[in-house]
Tab-separated table of C-alpha atoms and ligand atoms in Angstrom:
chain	number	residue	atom	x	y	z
A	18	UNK	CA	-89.881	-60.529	-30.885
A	19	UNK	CA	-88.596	-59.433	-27.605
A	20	UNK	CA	-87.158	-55.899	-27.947
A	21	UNK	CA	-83.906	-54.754	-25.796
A	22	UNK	CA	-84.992	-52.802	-22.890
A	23	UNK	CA	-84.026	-51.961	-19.339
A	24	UNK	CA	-84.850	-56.029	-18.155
A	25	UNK	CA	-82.689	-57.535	-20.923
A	26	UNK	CA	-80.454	-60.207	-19.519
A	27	UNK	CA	-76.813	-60.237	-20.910
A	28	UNK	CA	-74.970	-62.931	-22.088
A	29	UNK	CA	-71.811	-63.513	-24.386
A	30	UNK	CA	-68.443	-65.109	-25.679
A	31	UNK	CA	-64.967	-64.510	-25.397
A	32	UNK	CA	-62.231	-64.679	-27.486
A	33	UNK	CA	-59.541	-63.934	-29.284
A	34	UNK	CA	-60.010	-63.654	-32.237
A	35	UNK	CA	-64.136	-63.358	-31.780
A	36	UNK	CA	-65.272	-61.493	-34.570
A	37	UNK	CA	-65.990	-64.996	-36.478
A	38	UNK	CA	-67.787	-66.412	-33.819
A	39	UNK	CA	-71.398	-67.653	-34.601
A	40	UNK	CA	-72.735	-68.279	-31.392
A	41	UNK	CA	-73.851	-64.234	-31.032
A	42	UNK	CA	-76.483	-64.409	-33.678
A	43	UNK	CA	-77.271	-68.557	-32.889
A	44	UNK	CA	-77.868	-67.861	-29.321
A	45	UNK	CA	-79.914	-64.467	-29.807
A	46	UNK	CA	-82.189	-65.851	-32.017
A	47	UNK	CA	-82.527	-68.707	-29.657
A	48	UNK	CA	-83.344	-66.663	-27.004
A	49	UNK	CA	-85.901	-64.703	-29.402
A	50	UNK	CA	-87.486	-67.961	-30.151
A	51	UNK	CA	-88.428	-68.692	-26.593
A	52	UNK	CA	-89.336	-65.127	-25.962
A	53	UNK	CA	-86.513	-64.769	-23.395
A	54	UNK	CA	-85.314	-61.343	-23.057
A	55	UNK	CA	-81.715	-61.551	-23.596
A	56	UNK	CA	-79.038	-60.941	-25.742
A	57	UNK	CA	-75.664	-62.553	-26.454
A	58	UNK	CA	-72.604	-60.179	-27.555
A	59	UNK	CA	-68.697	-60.971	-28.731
A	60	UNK	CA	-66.315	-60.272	-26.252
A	61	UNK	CA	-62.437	-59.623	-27.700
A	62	UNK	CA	-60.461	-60.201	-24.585
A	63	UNK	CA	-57.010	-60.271	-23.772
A	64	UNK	CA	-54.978	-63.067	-21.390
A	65	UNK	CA	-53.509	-60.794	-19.073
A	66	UNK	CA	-57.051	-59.487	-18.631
A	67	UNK	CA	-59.277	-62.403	-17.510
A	68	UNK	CA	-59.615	-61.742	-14.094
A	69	UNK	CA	-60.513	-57.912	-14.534
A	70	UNK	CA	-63.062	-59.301	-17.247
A	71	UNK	CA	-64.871	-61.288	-14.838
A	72	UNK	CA	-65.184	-58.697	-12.877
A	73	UNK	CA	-66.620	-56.125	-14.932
A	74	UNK	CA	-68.829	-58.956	-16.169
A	75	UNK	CA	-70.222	-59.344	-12.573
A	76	UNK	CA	-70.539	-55.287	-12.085
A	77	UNK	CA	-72.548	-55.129	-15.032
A	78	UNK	CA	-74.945	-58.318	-14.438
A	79	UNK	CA	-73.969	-60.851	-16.836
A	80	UNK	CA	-75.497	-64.288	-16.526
A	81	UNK	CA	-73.408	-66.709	-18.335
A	82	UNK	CA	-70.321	-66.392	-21.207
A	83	UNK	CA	-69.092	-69.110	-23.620
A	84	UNK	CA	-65.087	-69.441	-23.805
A	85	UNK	CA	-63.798	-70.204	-27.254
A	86	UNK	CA	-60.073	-70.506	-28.352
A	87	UNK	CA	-57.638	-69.217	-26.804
A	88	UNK	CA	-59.088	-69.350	-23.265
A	89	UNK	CA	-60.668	-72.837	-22.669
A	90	UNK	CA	-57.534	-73.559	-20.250
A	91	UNK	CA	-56.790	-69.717	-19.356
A	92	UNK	CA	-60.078	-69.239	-17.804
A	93	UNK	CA	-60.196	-71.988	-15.431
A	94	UNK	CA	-58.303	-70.061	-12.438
A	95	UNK	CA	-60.727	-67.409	-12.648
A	96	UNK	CA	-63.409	-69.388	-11.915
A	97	UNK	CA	-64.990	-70.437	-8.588
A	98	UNK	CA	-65.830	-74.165	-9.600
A	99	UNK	CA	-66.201	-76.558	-11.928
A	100	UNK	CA	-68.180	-79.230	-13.550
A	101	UNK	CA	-66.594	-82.648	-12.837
A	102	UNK	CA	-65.885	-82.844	-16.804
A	103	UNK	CA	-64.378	-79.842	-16.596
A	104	UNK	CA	-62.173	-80.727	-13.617
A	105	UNK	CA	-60.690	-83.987	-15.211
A	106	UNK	CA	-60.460	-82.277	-19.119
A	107	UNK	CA	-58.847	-78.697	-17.626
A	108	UNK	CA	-61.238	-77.102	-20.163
A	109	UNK	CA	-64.432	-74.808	-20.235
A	110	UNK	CA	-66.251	-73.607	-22.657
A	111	UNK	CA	-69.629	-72.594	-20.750
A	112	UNK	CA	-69.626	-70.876	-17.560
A	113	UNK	CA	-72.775	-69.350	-15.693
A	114	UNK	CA	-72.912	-67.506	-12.386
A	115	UNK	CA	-74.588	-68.625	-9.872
A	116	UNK	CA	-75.268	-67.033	-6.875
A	117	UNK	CA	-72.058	-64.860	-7.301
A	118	UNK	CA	-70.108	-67.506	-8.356
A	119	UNK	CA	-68.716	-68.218	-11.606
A	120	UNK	CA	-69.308	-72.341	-12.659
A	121	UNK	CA	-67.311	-73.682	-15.927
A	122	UNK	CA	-68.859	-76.238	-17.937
A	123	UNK	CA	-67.964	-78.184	-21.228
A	124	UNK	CA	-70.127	-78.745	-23.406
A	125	UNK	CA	-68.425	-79.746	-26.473
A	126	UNK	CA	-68.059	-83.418	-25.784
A	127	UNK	CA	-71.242	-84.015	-24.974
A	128	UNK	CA	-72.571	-81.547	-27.563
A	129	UNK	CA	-70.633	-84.419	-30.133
A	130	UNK	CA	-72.385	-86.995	-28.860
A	131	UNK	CA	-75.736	-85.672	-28.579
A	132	UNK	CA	-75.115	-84.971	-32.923
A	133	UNK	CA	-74.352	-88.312	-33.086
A	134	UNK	CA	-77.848	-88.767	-33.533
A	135	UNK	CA	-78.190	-86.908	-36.529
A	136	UNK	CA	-76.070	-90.052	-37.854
A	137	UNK	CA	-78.974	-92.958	-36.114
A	138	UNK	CA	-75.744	-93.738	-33.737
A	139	UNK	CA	-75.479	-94.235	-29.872
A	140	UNK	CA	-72.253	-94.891	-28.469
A	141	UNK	CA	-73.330	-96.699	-26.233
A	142	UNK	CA	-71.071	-100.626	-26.549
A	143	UNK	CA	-69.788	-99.094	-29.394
A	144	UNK	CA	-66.202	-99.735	-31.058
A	145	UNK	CA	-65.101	-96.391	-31.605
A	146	UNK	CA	-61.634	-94.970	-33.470
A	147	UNK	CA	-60.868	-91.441	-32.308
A	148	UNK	CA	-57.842	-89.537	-34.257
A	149	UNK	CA	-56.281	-86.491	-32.408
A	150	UNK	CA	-55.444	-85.828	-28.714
A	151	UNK	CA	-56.106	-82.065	-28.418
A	152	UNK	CA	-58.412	-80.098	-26.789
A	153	UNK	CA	-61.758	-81.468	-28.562
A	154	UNK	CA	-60.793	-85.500	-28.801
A	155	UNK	CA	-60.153	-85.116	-24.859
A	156	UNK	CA	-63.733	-83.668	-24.428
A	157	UNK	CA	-64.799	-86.029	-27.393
A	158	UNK	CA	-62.925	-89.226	-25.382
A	159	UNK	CA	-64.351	-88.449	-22.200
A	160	UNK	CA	-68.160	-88.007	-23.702
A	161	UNK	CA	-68.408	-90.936	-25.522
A	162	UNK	CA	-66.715	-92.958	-22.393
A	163	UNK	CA	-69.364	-91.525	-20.270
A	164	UNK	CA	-71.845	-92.362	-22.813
A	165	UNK	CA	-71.167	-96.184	-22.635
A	166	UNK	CA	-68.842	-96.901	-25.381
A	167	UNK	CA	-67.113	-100.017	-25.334
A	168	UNK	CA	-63.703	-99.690	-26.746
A	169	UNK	CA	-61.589	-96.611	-27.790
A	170	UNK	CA	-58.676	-96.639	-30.554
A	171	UNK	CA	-56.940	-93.533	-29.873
A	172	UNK	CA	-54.361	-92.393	-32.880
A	173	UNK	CA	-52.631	-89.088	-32.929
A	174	UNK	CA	-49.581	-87.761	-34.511
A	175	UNK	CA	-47.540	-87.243	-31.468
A	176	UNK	CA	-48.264	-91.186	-29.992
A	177	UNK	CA	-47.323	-89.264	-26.495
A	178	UNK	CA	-50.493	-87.597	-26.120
A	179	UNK	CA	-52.798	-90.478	-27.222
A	180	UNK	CA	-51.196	-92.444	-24.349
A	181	UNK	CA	-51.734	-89.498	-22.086
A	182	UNK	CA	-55.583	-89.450	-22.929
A	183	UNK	CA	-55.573	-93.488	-22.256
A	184	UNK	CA	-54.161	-92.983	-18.834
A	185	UNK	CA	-56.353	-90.390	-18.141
A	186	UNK	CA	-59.323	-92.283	-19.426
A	187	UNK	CA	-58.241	-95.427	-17.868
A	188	UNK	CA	-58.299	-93.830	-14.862
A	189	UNK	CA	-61.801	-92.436	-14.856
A	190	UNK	CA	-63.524	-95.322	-16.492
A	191	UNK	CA	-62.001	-98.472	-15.585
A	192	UNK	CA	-64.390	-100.868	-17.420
A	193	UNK	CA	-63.708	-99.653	-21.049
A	194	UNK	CA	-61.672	-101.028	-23.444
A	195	UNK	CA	-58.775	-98.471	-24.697
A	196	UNK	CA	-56.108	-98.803	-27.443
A	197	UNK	CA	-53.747	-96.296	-29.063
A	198	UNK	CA	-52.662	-99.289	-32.220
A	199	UNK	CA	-54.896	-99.714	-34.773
A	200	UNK	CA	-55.469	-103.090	-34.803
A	201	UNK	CA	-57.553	-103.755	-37.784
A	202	UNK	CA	-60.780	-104.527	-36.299
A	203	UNK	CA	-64.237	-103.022	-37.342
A	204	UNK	CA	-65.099	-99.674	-36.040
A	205	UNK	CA	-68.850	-98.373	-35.816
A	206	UNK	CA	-67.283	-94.866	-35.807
A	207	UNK	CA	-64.359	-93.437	-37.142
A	208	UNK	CA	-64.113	-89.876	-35.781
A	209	UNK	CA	-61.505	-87.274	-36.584
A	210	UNK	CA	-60.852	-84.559	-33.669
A	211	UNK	CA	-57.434	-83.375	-35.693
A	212	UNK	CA	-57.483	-80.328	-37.664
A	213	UNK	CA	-55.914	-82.068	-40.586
A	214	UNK	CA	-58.176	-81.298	-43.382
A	215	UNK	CA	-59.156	-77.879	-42.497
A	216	UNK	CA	-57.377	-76.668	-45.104
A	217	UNK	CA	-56.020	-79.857	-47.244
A	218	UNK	CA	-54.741	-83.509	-46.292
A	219	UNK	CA	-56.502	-86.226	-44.619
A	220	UNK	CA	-55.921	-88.220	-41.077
A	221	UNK	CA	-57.048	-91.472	-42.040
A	222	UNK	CA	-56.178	-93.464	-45.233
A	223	UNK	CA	-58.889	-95.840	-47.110
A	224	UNK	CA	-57.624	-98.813	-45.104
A	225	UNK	CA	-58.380	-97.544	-42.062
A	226	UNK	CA	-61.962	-95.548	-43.281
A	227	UNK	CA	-62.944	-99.229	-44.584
A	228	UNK	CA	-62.434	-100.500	-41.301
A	229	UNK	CA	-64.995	-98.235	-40.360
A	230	UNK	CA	-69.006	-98.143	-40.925
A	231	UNK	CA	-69.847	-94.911	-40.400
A	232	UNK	CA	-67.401	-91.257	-40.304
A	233	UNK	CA	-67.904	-88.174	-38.148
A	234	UNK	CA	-65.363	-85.102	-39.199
A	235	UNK	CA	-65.145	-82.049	-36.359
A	236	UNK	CA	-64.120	-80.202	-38.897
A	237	UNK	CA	-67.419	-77.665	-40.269
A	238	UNK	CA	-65.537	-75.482	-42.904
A	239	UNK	CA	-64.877	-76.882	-45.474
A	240	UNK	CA	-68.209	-79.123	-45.005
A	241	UNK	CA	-66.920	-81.856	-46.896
A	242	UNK	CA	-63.605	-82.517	-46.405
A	243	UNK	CA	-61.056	-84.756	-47.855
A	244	UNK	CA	-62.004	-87.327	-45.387
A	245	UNK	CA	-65.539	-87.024	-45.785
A	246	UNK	CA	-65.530	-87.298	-49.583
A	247	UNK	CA	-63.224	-90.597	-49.418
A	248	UNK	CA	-65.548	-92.531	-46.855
A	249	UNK	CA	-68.731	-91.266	-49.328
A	250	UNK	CA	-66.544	-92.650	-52.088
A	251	UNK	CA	-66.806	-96.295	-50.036
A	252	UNK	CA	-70.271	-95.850	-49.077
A	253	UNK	CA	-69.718	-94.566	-45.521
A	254	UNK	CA	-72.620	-92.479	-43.481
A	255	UNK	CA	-70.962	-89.167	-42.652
A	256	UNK	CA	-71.411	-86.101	-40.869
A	257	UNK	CA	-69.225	-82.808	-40.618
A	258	UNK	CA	-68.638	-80.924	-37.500
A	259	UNK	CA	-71.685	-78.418	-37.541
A	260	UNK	CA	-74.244	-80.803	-35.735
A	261	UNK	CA	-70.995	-80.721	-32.655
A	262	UNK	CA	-71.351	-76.893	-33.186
A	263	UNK	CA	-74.930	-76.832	-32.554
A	264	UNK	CA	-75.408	-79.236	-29.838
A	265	UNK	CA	-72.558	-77.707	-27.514
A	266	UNK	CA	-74.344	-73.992	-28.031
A	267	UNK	CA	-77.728	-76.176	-27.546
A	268	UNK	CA	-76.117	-77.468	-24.029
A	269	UNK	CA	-74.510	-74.141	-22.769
A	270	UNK	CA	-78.125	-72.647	-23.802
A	271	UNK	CA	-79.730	-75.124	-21.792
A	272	UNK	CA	-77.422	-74.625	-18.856
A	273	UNK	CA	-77.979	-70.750	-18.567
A	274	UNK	CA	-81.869	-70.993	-19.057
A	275	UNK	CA	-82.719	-73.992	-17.706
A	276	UNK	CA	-85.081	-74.737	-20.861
A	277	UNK	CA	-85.210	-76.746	-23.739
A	278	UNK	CA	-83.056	-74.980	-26.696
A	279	UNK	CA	-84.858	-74.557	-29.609
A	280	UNK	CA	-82.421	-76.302	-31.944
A	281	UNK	CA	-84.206	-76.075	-35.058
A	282	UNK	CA	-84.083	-72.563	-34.961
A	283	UNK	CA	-80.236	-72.673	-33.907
A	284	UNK	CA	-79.257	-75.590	-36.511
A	285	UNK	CA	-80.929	-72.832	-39.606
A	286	UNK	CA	-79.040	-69.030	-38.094
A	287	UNK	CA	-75.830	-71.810	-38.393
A	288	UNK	CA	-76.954	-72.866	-41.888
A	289	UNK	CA	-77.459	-69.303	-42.839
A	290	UNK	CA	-73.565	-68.619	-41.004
A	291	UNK	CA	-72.097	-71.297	-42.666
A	292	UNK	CA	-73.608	-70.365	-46.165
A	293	UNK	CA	-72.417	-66.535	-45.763
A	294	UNK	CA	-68.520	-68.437	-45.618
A	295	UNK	CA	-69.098	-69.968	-48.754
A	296	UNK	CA	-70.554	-67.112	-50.521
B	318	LIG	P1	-55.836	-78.792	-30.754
B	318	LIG	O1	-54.804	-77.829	-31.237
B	318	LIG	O2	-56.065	-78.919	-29.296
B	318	LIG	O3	-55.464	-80.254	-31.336
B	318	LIG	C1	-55.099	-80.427	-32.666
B	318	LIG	C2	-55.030	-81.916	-32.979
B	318	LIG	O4	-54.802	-82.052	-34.381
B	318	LIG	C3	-53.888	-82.647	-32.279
B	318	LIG	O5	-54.261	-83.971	-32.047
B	318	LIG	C4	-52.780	-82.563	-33.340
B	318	LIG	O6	-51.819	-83.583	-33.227
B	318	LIG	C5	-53.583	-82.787	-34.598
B	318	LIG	N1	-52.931	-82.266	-35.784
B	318	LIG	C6	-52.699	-80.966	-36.097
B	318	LIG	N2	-52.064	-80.874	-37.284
B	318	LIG	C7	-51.895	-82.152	-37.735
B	318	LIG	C8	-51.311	-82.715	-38.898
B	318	LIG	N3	-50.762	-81.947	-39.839
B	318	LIG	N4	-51.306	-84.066	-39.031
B	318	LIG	C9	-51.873	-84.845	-38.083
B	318	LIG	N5	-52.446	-84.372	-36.942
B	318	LIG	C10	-52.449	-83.034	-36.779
B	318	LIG	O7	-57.146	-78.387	-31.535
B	318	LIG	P2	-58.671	-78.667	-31.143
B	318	LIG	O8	-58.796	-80.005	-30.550
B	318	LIG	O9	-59.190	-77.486	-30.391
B	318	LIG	O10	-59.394	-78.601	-32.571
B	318	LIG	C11	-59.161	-79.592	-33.572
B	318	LIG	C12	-60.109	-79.343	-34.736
B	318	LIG	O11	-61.449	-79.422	-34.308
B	318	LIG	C13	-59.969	-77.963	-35.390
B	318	LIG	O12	-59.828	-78.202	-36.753
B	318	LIG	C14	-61.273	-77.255	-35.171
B	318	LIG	O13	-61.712	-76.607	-36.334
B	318	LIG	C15	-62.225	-78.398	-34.882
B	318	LIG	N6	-63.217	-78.000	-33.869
B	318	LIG	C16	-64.535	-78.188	-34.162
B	318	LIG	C17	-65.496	-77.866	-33.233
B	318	LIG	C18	-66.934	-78.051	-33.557
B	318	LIG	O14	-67.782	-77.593	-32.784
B	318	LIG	N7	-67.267	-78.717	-34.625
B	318	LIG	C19	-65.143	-77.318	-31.907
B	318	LIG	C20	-63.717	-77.187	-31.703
B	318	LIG	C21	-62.796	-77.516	-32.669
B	318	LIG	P3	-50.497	-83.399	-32.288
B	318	LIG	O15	-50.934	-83.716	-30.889
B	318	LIG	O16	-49.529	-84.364	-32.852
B	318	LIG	O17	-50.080	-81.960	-32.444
């Protein structure tokens, strides 16, 4: 095990609140794994404080930060560019600097779709229900587009916003396929980006989760939501939303070092994270 010493590389995440983060001990022990000497420390910082942040960051060498709620859209003015997904989703999760300059990333789209596999799915000409416009179904939207889906039902409660995210997706990928009615077709994926069922209720009623084949839930605590338990209860394949939170650390690892991330040893210090809620 690498030990800290005057070479160590410094990374981190920032937030507000941090303290529950578990990306500091995930993406340590990554870096252990690969014998990279680096850490990866919380960061509690304030809105009227980004810029000043950035700078300090830069005065004492750090390489890269994640950005978790409530900065994903804050940060973006403080940065000196951005990842086309970034640009057209006005939200970063992942930045590194390069060469002096700060570069914003997102990772948690494509982190969702690289899980997906963990469920024996592509997207790729897939028929895909999405429920929820926020933050995540935007970066969820835009992944799977980019990953060759074929058609996108887009439901949300405030209709408004799902048509938004059409528009916007319309305009980026002209050859898919985009509604925001259900129509009652099949879906090969019924995915729910809301944060209904966090706590109780569920977005999708057993009409619509028979419609579907297989069920993806963003949601990681509780593991088995409401959702979740119906579409087992009708024979679904399911998955909660820890394989997204692995793969988009996985991605924003890969970004800063350029290597591999070892994602067995990331998928078990979340295990462990996720058991220490529950205990
Ligand atoms: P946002 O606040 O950006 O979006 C929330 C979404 O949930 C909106 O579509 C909103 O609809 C909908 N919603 C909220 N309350 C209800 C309700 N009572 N009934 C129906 N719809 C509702 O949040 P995020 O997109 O950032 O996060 C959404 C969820 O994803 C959270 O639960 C979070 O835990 C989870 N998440 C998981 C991640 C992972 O790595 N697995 C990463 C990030 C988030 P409306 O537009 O009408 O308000």
């Amino acid at each position: 095990m690498t030990l800290i010493n005057g070479a160590t590389e410094k990374y981190g995440i920032i937030g507000n609140p941090v303290a529950h983060s578990f990306s500091p001990s995930m993406q340590t022990k990554a870096f252990q794994a690969l014998g990279i000497n680096a850490v990866y420390l919380p960061f509690l910082a304030q809105a009227d404080q980004l810029g000043e942040l950035l700078q300090a960051f830069q005065l004492i060498g750090l390489k890269g930060f994640n950005v978790t709620v409530p900065f994903k859209e804050a940060i973006l003015p403080h940065l000196d560019e951005l990842s086309p997904e970034a640009q057209a989703l006005g939200s970063v999760n992942t930045v590194t600097l390069q060469e002096g300059k700060w570069i914003g990333y997102s990772t948690d789209g494509a982190g969702f779709v690289r899980g997906l596999a963990e469920l024996d799915f592509t997207p790729k000409k897939a028929e895909i229900c999405l429920l929820g416009a926020g933050g995540s179904a935007k970066a969820i939207a835009w992944a799977l587009a980019q990953a060759g889906a074929a058609h996108l039902t887009l439901l949300n409660r405030s209709p408004e916003k799902a048509v938004a995210l059409q528009n916007l997706l319309r305009q980026a990928f002209p050859p898919l396929s985009l509604s925001t009615k259900n129509q009652g077709q099949d879906f090969d994926l019924l995915i729910n980006a809301t944060s209904l069922g966090m706590k109780d209720g569920c977005p999708a009623d057993n009409k619509l989760i028979a419609q579907a084949k297989r069920v993806s839930d963003i949601i990681y605590n509780p593991p088995q939501t409401e959702l979740l338990r119906r579409a087992r209860k009708l024979d679904k394949a399911t998955q909660n939303g820890a394989a997204m939170l692995l793969y988009q650390g996985a991605i924003a690892f890969e970004i800063w070092t350029k290597q591999p991330a070892p994602v067995t040893v990331m998928q078990n210090s979340l295990a462990e994270s996720l058991q220490t809620l529950r205990s």
